[in-house]
XYZ file of C-alpha atoms in Angstrom:
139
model
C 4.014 13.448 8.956
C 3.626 11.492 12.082
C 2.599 12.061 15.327
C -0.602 12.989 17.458
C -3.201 14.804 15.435
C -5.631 17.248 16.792
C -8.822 16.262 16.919
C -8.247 12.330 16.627
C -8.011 9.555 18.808
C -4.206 8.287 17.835
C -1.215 9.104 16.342
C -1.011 9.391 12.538
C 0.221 6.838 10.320
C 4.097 7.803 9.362
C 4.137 8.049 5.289
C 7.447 7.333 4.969
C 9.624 8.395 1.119
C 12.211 5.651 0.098
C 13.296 6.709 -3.691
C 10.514 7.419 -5.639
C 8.340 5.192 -3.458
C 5.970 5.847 -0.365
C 5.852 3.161 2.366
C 2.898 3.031 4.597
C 3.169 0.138 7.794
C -0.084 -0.088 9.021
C 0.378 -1.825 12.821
C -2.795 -3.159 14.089
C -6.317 -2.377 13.082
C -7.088 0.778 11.942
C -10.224 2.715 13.024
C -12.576 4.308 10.123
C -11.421 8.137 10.755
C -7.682 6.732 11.197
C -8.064 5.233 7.702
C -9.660 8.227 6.546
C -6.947 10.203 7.463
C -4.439 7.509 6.151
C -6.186 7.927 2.563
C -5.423 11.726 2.023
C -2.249 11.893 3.826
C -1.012 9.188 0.822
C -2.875 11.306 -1.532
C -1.264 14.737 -0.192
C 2.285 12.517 -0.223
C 1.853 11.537 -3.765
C 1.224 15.345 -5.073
C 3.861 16.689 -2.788
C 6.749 13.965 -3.821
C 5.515 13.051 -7.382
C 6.160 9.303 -6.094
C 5.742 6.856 -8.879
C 4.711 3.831 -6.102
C 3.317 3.378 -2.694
C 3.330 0.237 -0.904
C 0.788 -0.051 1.812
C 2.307 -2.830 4.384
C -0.777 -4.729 6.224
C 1.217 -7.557 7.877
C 0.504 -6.337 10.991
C -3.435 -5.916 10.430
C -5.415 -8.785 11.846
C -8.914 -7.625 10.632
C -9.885 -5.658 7.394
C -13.482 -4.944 6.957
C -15.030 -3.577 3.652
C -14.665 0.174 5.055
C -11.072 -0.596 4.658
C -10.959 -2.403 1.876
C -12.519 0.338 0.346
C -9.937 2.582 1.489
C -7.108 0.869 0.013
C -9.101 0.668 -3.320
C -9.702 4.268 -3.024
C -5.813 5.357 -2.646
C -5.109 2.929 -5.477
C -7.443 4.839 -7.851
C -6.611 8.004 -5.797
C -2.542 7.296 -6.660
C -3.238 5.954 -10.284
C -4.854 9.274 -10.926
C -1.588 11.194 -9.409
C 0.143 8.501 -12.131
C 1.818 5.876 -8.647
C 0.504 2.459 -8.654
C -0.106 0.912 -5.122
C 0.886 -2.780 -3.934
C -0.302 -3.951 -0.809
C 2.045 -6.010 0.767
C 1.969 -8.583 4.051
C -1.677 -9.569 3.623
C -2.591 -12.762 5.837
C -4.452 -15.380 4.572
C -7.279 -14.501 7.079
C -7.195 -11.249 5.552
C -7.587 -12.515 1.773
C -9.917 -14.945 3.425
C -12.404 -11.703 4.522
C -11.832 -10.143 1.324
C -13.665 -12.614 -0.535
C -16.266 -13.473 1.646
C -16.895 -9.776 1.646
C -17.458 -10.129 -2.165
C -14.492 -6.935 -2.277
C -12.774 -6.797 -5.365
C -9.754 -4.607 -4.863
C -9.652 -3.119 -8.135
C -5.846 -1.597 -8.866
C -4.115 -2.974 -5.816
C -1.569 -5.043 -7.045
C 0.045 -7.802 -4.403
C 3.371 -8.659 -2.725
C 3.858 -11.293 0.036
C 6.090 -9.013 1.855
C 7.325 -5.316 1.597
C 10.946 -6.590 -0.183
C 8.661 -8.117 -3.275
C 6.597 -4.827 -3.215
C 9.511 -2.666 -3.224
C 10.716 -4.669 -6.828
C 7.395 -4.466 -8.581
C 7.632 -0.979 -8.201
C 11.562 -0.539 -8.998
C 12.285 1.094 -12.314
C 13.573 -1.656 -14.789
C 16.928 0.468 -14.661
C 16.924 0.493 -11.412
C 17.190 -3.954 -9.779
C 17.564 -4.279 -6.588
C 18.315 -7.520 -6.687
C 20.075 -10.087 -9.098
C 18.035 -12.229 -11.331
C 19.253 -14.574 -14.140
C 19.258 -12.841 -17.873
C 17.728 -14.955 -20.313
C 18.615 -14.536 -23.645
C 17.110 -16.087 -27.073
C 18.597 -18.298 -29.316
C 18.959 -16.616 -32.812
């Protein structure tokens, strides 16, 4: 799914499958038909894989403007309809900074500090991927 697309000024964004999850690295700033693009190639991933998750990586996005922030609110209701929830993972303080002052709500979007955290919100419970303490109740 990646590489030069006719008609646009860039290369497409890789959608890349790990399990029953999507990954999406977004490096740098994406332009509005890029991110256009971006939002039905996740939504043609989801219907094609049946993915239960897709984490959308922005660490390497300096700048997201309310176009954008729209976007990633529209794949999260775009993948809850498809039955995937969507974290967004890597976002910058800068970033979370704009968000607000934008008045952008991202309704949805859950949030990881980095694509590892993402990738365990959206694990099956059967399924860790890492080891955490059990705690059990006293009878």
């Amino acid at each position: 799914m990646s590489g030069p697309v006719p008609g646009s000024s860039g290369p497409r964004v890789p959608v890349l499958r790990i399990g029953d999850i999507l990954l999406v690295t977004l490096h740098g700033d994406l332009h509005d038909e890029a991110a256009e693009e971006l939002q039905r190639d996740i939504g043609e991933a989801i219907a094609a894989s049946s993915a239960g998750g897709v984490v959308i990586d922005i660490s390497g996005v300096e700048i997201v403007d309310s176009f954008l922030g729209r976007v990633f609110a529209e794949v999260a209701a775009h993948a809850k309809l498809l039955a995937a929830e969507t974290v967004v993972a890597g976002m910058r303080p800068a970033v979370a900074i704009t968000l607000v002052e934008l008045g952008l709500t991202l309704p949805g979007l859950r949030t990881a500090l980095d694509t590892d955290e993402a990738l365990r919100l959206l694990a099956p419970a059967s399924t860790p991927l890492h080891q955490s303490p059990v705690r059990q109740e006293s009878p």
